[in-house]
Amino acid sequence: MSEIHPPEDGHQTLVENFPNGVLVLFDSALRYRIVGPKTLPFSERKATDLVGNNIYEIFPEETATELEPVLRSTIDGTTRSIDIKYDERVHHIETKPVDIDEDPYGVLVTQDVTDVRKTAKELEQQNKRLDQFASMVSHDLKNPLTIAMGELEQYRETGEDANLDGIEVALDRINDLVVDLTALAQSSNPPTETESVSLAAVAQSAWEIIESQSATLTIQNGEINGNRSQLQALFENLFRNAIDHGGSDVTVRVGPLDDGFYVEDTGDGIPETEQERVFDHGFTTGDSGNGIGLTIVSRIADDHGLTIFFSKSAEGGARFEFRQSNPES
């Protein structure tokens, strides 16, 4: 059987018609020596216009500076695999060192992976939200469920219709939470139904739904724009966190800021070494709580375009400031 040889000009044809990407042979001076295909798929530039040019002559300085150590390490014998952003697109680059006539060269292949990386990031975010969703629902539903069960037990003992009213309030709150937390978990966009909300009214409603024990709430009124039910969930979780960590007799204060509002308490505050982690899913500094509440606060704030700033109150307790990320929006 006769030996099969590559067709004449086959290698050149392969380079010039390289599909779905760019193929490059570069030298130790980081010059492009061979480039294919004839017309580059990303930029529509001609391959012949790149041949013989150094990467600093081909790309903007920022891109070339990022690319240089990758290509130099390839010339030194190391295979590389990286993503690099260029011209508002994400390109995946694979390199391999080769020797030609005992001189070091590198082979580079790059493909546009913008859509692939975007999809992967969206899936990662979606999975994270779905993972948190179960915890969020069970966490926020626990309080009104406890209230409803307590009111039901009282009704069985006394037969007072007032207890049925308490059950109705708790069940309405459960229904609101199911609707809003489901939408919150499924969407990364800000809530579409927003209105001007009284700071005092929404904070007082949140205070009435939690087990405030001997704690005290003081409110300086103002107006905030947002989804009322989600904002109430935000306050409920902040108040519950203050009582869990500040004690049953803690004082909680709520008031307006020029570009948002604040919530602070007179508790012990959060240690500086742990402040960066307070919004991490599942993180808690105490024996009580499951570390979900402040995750919910962070998510609701983010969906309302609010940036959270953490500091200390005058008494050393926790102070959360919620400020508009983009006041003009």
JSON list of C-alpha atoms in Angstrom, two decimals, residues 257 259-264 306-312 319-323:
[
{"chain": "A", "resi": 257, "resn": "LEU", "atom": "CA", "xyz": [-30.61, 59.53, 54.29]},
{"chain": "A", "resi": 259, "resn": "ASP", "atom": "CA", "xyz": [-29.97, 59.07, 48.99]},
{"chain": "A", "resi": 260, "resn": "GLY", "atom": "CA", "xyz": [-31.52, 56.20, 50.94]},
{"chain": "A", "resi": 261, "resn": "PHE", "atom": "CA", "xyz": [-32.08, 55.12, 54.52]},
{"chain": "A", "resi": 262, "resn": "TYR", "atom": "CA", "xyz": [-30.37, 53.49, 57.49]},
{"chain": "A", "resi": 263, "resn": "VAL", "atom": "CA", "xyz": [-31.12, 50.83, 60.08]},
{"chain": "A", "resi": 264, "resn": "GLU", "atom": "CA", "xyz": [-29.01, 50.68, 63.24]},
{"chain": "A", "resi": 306, "resn": "LEU", "atom": "CA", "xyz": [-29.12, 50.01, 46.65]},
{"chain": "A", "resi": 307, "resn": "THR", "atom": "CA", "xyz": [-25.53, 49.73, 47.86]},
{"chain": "A", "resi": 308, "resn": "ILE", "atom": "CA", "xyz": [-25.10, 48.67, 51.49]},
{"chain": "A", "resi": 309, "resn": "PHE", "atom": "CA", "xyz": [-22.52, 50.37, 53.70]},
{"chain": "A", "resi": 310, "resn": "PHE", "atom": "CA", "xyz": [-21.80, 48.78, 57.07]},
{"chain": "A", "resi": 311, "resn": "SER", "atom": "CA", "xyz": [-20.55, 50.70, 60.11]},
{"chain": "A", "resi": 312, "resn": "LYS", "atom": "CA", "xyz": [-21.17, 51.09, 63.84]},
{"chain": "A", "resi": 319, "resn": "ARG", "atom": "CA", "xyz": [-25.47, 50.26, 61.35]},
{"chain": "A", "resi": 320, "resn": "PHE", "atom": "CA", "xyz": [-26.57, 49.47, 57.80]},
{"chain": "A", "resi": 321, "resn": "GLU", "atom": "CA", "xyz": [-26.81, 52.34, 55.31]},
{"chain": "A", "resi": 322, "resn": "PHE", "atom": "CA", "xyz": [-28.68, 51.75, 52.07]},
{"chain": "A", "resi": 323, "resn": "ARG", "atom": "CA", "xyz": [-27.77, 54.25, 49.39]}
]
